[in-house]
Coordinates of C-alpha atoms in Angstrom, one line a residue:
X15 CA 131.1 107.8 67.1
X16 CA 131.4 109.7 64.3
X17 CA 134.6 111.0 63.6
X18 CA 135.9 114.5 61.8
X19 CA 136.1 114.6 58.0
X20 CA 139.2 116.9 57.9
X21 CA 139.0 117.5 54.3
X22 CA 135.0 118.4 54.4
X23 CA 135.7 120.2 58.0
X24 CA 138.3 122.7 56.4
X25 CA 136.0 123.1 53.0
X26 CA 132.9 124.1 55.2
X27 CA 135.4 126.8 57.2
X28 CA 136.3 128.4 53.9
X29 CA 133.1 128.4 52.6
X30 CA 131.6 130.2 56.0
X31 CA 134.1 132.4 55.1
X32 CA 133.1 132.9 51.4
X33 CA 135.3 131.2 49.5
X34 CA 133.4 128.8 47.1
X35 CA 133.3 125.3 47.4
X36 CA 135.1 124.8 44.6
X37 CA 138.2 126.5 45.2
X38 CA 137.9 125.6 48.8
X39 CA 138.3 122.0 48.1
X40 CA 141.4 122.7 45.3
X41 CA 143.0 124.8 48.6
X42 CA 142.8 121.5 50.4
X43 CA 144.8 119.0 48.0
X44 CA 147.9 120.1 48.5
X45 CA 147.4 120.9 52.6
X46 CA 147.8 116.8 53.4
X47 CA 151.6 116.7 52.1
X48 CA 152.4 120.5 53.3
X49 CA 151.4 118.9 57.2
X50 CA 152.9 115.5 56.7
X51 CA 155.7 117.2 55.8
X52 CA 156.0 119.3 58.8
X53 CA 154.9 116.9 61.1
X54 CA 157.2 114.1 60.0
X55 CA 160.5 116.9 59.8
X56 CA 159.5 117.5 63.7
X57 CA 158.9 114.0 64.8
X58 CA 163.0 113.4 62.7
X59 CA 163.9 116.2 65.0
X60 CA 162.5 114.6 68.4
X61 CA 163.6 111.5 67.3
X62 CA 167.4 112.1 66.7
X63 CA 167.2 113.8 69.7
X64 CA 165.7 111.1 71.5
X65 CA 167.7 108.7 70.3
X66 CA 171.1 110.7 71.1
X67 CA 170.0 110.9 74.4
X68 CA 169.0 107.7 75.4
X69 CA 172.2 106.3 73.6
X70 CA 174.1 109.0 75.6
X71 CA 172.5 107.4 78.7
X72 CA 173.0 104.0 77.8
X73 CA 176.9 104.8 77.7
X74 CA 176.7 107.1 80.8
X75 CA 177.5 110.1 78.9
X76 CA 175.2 113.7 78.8
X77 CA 174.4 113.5 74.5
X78 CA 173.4 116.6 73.1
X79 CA 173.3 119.6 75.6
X80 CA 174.4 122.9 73.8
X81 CA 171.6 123.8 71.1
X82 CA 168.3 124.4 72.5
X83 CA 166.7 123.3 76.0
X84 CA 168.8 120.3 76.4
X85 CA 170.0 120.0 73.1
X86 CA 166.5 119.4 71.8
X87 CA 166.7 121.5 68.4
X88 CA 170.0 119.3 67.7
X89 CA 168.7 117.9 64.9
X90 CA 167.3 121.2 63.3
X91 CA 171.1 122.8 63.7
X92 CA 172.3 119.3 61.5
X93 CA 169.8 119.8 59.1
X94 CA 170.9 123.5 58.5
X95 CA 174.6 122.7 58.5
X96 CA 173.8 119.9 55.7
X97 CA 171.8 122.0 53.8
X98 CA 174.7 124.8 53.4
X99 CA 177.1 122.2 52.3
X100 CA 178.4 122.0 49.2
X101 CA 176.8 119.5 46.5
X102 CA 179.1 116.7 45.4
X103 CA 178.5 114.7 42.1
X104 CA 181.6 112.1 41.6
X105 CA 183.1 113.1 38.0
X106 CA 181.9 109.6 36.9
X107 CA 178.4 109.7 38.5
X108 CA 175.6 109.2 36.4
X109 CA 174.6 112.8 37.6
X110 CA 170.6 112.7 36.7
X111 CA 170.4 108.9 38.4
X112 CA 172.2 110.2 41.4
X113 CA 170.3 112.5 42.1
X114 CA 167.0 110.7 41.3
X115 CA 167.5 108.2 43.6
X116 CA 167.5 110.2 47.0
X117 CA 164.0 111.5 45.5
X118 CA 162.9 108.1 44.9
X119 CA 164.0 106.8 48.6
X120 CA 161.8 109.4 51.1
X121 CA 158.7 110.4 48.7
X122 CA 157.2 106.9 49.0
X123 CA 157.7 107.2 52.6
X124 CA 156.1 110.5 52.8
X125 CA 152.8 108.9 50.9
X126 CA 152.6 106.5 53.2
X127 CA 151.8 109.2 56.2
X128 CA 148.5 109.9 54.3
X129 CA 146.6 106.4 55.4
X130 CA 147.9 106.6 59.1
X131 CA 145.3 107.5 61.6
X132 CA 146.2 109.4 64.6
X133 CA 142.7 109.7 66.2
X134 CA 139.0 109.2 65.5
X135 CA 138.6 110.5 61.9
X136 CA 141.8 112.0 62.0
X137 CA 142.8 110.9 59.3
X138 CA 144.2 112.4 55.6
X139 CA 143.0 110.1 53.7
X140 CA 141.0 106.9 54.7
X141 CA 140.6 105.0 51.9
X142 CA 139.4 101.3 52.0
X143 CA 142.9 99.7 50.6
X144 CA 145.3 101.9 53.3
X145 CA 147.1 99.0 54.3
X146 CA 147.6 98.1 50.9
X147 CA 148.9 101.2 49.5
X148 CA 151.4 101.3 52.5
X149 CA 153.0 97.7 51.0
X150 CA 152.5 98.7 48.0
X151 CA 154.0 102.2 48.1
X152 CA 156.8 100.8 50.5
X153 CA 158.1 98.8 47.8
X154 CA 159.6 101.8 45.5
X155 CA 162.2 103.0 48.2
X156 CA 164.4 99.7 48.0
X157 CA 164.9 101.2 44.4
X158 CA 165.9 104.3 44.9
X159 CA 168.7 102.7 46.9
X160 CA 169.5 100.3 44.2
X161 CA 169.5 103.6 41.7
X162 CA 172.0 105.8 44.3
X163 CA 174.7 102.8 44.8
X164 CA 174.4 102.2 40.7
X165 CA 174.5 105.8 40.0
X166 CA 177.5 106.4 42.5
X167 CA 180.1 104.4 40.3
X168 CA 181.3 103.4 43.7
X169 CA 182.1 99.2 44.7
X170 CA 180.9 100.3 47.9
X171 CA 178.1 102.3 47.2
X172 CA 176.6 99.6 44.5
X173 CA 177.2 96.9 47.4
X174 CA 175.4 99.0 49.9
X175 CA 172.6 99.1 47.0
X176 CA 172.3 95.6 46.3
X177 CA 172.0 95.0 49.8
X178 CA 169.4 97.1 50.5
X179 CA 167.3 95.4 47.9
X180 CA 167.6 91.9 48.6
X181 CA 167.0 92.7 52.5
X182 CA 164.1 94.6 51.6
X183 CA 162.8 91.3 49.2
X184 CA 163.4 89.1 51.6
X185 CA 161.3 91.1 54.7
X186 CA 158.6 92.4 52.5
X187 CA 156.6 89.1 52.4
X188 CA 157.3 87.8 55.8
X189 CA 156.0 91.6 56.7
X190 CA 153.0 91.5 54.4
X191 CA 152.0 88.0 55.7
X192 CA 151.4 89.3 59.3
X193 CA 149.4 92.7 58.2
X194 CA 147.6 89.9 55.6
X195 CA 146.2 88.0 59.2
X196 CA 145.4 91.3 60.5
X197 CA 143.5 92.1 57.6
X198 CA 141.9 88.4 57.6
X199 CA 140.5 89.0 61.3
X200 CA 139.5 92.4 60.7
X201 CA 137.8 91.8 57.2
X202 CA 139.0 95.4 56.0
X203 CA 142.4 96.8 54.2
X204 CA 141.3 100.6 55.8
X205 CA 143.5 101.1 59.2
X206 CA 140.9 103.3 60.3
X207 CA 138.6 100.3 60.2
X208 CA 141.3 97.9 61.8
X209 CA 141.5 100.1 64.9
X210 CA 138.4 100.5 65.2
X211 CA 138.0 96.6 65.2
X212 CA 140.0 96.8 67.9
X213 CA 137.4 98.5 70.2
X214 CA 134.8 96.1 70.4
X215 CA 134.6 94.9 73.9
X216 CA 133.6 98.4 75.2
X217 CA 135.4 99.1 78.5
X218 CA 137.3 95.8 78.0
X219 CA 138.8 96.5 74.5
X220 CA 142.4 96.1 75.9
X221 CA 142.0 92.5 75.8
X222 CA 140.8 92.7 71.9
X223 CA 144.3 94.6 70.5
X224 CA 145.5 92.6 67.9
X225 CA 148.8 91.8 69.8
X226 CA 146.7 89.1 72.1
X227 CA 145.3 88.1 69.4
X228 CA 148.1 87.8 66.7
X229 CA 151.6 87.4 69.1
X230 CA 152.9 85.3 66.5
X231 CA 152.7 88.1 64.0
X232 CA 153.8 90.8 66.0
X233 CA 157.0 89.2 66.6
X234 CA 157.0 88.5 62.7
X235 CA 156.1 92.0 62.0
X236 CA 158.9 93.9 64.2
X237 CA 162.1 91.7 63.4
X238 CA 160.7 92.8 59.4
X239 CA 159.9 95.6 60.2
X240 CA 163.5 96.8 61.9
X241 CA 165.0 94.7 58.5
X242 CA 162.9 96.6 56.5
X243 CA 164.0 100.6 57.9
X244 CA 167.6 99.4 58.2
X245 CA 167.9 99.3 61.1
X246 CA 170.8 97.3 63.5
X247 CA 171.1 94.6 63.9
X248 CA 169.8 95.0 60.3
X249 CA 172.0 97.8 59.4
X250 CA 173.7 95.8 56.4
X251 CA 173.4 98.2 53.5
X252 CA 175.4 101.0 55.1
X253 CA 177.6 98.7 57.6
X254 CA 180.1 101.3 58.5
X255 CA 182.9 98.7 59.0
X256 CA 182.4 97.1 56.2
X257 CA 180.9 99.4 53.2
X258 CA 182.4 103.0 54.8
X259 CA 178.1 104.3 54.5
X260 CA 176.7 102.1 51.4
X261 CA 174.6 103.5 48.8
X262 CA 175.0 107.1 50.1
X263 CA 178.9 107.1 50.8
X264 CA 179.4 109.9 48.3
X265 CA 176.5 111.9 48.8
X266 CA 176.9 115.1 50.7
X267 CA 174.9 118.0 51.6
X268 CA 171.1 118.1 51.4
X269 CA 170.8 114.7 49.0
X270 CA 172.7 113.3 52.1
X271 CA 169.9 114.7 54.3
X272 CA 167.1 113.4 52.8
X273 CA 168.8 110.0 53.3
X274 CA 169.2 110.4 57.0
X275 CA 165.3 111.9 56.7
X276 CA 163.9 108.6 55.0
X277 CA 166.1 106.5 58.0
X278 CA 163.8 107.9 60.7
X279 CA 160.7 108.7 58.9
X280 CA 160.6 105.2 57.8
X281 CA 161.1 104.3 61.8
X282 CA 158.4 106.4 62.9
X283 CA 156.3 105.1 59.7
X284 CA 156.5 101.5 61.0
X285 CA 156.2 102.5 64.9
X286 CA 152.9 104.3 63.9
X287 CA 151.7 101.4 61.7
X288 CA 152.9 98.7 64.6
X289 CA 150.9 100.6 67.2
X290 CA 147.7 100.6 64.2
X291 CA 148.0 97.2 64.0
X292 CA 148.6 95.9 67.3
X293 CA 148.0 97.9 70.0
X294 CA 144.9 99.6 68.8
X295 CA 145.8 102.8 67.7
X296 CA 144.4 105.7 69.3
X297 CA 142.5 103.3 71.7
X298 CA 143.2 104.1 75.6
X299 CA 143.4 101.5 77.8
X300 CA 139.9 102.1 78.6
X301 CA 137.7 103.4 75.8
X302 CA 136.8 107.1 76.5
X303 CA 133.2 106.8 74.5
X304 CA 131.7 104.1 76.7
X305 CA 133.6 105.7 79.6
X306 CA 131.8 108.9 78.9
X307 CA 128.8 107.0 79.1
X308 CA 128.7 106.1 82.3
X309 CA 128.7 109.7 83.3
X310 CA 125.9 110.4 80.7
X311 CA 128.4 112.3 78.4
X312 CA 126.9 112.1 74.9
X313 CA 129.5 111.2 72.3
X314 CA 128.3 114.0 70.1
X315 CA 129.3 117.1 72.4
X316 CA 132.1 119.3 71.3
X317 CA 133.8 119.1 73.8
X318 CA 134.6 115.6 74.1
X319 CA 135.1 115.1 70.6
X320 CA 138.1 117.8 71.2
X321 CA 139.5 115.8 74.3
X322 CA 138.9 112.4 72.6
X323 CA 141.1 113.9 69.6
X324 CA 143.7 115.2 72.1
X325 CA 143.7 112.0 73.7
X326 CA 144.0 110.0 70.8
X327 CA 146.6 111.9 68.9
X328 CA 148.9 111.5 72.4
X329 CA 148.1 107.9 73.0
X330 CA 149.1 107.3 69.3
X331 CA 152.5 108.9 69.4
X332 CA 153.0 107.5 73.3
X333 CA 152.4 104.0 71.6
X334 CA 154.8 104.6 68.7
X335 CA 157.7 106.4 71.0
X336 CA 157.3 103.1 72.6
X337 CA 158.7 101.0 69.7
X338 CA 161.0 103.9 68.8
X339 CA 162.6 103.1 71.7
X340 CA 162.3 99.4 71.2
X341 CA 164.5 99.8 67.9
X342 CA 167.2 102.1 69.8
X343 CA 167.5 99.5 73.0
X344 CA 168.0 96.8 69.7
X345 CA 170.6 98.7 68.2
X346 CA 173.0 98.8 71.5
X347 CA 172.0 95.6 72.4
X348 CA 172.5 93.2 69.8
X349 CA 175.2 92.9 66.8
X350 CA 175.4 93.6 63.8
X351 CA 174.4 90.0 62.1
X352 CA 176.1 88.4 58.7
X353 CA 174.2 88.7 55.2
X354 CA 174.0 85.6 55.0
X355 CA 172.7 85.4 58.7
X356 CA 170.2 88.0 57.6
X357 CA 168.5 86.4 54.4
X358 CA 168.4 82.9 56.5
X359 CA 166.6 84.4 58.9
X360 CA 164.4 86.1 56.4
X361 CA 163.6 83.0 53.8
X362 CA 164.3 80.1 56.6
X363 CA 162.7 81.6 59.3
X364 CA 160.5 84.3 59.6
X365 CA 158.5 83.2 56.2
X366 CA 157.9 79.4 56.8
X367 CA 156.2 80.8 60.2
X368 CA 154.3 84.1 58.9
X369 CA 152.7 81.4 56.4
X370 CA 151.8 78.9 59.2
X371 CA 150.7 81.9 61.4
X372 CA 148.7 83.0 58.3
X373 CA 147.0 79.5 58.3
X374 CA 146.5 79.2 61.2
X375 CA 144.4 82.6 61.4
X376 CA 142.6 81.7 58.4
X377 CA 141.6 78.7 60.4
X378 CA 140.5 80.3 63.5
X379 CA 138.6 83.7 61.8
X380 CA 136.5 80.2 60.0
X381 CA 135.6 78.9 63.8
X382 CA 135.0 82.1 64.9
X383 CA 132.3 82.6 62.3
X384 CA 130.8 79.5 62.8
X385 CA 131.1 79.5 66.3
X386 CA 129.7 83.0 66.7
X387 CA 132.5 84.3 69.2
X388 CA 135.9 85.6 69.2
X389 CA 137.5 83.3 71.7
X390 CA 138.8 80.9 68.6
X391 CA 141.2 84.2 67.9
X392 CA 143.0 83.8 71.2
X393 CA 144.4 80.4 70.1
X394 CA 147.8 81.7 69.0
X395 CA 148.3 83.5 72.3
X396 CA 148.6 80.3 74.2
X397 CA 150.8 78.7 71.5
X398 CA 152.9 81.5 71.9
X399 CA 153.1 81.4 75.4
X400 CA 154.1 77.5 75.4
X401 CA 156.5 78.2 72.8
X402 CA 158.4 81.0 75.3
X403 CA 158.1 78.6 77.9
X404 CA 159.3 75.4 76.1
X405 CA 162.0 77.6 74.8
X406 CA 163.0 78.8 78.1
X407 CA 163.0 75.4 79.8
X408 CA 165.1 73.9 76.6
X409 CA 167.8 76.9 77.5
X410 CA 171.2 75.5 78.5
X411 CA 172.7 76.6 81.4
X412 CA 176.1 76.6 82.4
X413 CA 177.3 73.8 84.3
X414 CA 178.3 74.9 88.2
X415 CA 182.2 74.9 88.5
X416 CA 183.2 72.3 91.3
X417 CA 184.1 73.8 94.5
X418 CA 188.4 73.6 95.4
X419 CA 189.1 71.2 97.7
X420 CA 190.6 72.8 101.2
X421 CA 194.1 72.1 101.8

């Protein structure tokens, strides 16, 4: 099915309207970053609330309750009180560096919004090198961190910054090795094209998500992924107890804000690129095109193309709450880990095995094609499986105390 060219959709409105086509395309280039900027402030919102709450519920207290319906507009009330704060450059700042850096941090992220598909066609911009861009673009913000903590003139801020850069080095190729064996298996850098991949078995395109067919790189891709936003146990650059906030400890006020933006739009970034990868994007369970087939719904009626778009768009964000929430049950259930902890696990670990995984994909798209069927891909599920189960079995347990003897 064919899905809906927002830009063209919006130019032919105007021009019913009038408007030439002309000017009715210039309206349209700056539209894309005026809605991912609204839509990406409101998901910060839901989130913070979100994840007050459940943290509130995980220590069997209320959270946020007196702003808005539940304390849902929580977030908006922090963003308002930051914003009227006063602006604070250290005397020995490097004021145009300082405040350069925040800049440098969240537009990157922002960009990145632009590739990510939330439904059939819906889409800013589909070009054929999305995932690409993402990594590529993704790569700036670890300098912008490097820049605040330099510009700061602050041993804690610099140590926050040189943090966040060798944790983002030392993820960004174990991360770019698992999107690489998607990529391999779906023979396209577009993420509408790797979703779409993903819905090949019709009513049975459950069973061909990527995360059956790529375990290994899924687990690859969200410890990274977590090290990559910052996230605990990952929270090294602004470890409270040891660096009092990192690269932004003297920022204040909105430059402050737009550091505690980039922290969850970078979270919902990677939970919408995780559910693009690996659970099929804006795929249901069950397909609703062949669905609708079987009741002799065509896929070219209006009004299934809206309810496919509604559906898409909800299963999309339902998917990424999900790992949202997986990143919130990480950070009050594990600790904070050592830096040196960190980068083994980054250059030890996690890279020796994305490369292997990365082999071994190579390996199997090569049967595939030769063999003329998919079932080759499904290798690295049961070597994952035995893995878990070796693993398990290889778990010590404690030894039973011996029972007191009766008087």
């Amino acid at each position: 099915m064919e899905g809906i060219d927002l830009g063209n959709a919006f130019a032919q409105s105007l021009s019913g309207l009038g408007v030439p086509a002309d000017v009715a395309r210039a309206l349209w280039l700056p539209l894309p970053m005026i809605v991912i900027l609204l839509t990406v402030t409101v998901g910060v919102i839901a989130a913070v609330w979100g994840e007050r709450k459940w943290s509130g519920m995980m220590q069997q207290r209320m959270g946020p309750t007196i702003i808005g319906l539940g304390g849902s507009i929580q977030g908006a009330a922090d963003g308002v009180k930051l914003l009227v704060k006063e602006d604070i450059i250290p005397v020995k700042a490097d004021p145009w560096l300082f405040t350069l850096g925040p800049a440098i941090v969240i537009i990157p992220v922002f960009f990145s919004y632009l590739v990510i598909p939330f439904g059939q066609g819906l889409v800013l911009s589909d070009i054929t090198i999305g995932i690409f861009f993402i990594i590529a673009v993704a790569s700036i913000s670890p300098i912008g961190a490097l820049m605040a903590g330099y510009a700061s003139n602050n041993k804690y801020a610099l140590l926050g910054g040189l943090r966040a850069a060798a944790q983002s080095i030392s993820y960004e190729i174990p991360l770019a090795l698992s999107v690489l064996a998607i990529v391999m298996m779906s023979s396209s850098l577009s993420t509408v094209d790797i979703v779409e991949q993903q819905e090949t078995l019709g009513l049975f395109s459950f069973f061909s998500w990527n995360i059956w067919r790529q375990p290994i790189g899924f687990v690859i891709f969200l410890i990274s992924a977590l090290a990559e936003t910052e996230r605990a146990p990952f929270d090294l650059p602004e470890a409270e107890s040891e660096l009092v906030a990192g690269h932004h400890t003297e920022y204040t006020g909105m430059k402050f804000a737009l550091f505690y933006l980039s922290e969850y739009a970078n979270l919902i970034l990677a939970s919408l690129i995780a559910s693009v990868l690996f659970l099929g994007g804006w795929s249901f369970i069950v397909p609703l095109e062949p669905l609708a087939a079987l009741f002799g719904i065509e896929a070219s009626n209006p009004i299934f193309q809206v309810v496919n778009a509604l559906v898409g768009i909800s299963v999309t964000i339902l998917k990424a709450t999900f790992f949202v929430f997986l990143a919130i049950l990480a950070r009050w259930t594990l600790p904070r880990v050592r830096i040196d902890q960190l980068l083994d696990l980054g250059w030890k670990f996690l890279l020796p095995v994305s490369l292997f995984n990365l082999l071994l994909t190579a390996a199997l798209v090569l049967l595939s094609n030769t063999l003329k069927t998919t079932l080759p891909l499904y290798l690295p599920l049961i070597i994952f499986v035995g893995l878990v189960f070796v693993a398990m079995s290889l778990q010590k347990r404690p030894a039973a105390k011996p029972t007191a003897a009766r008087a």
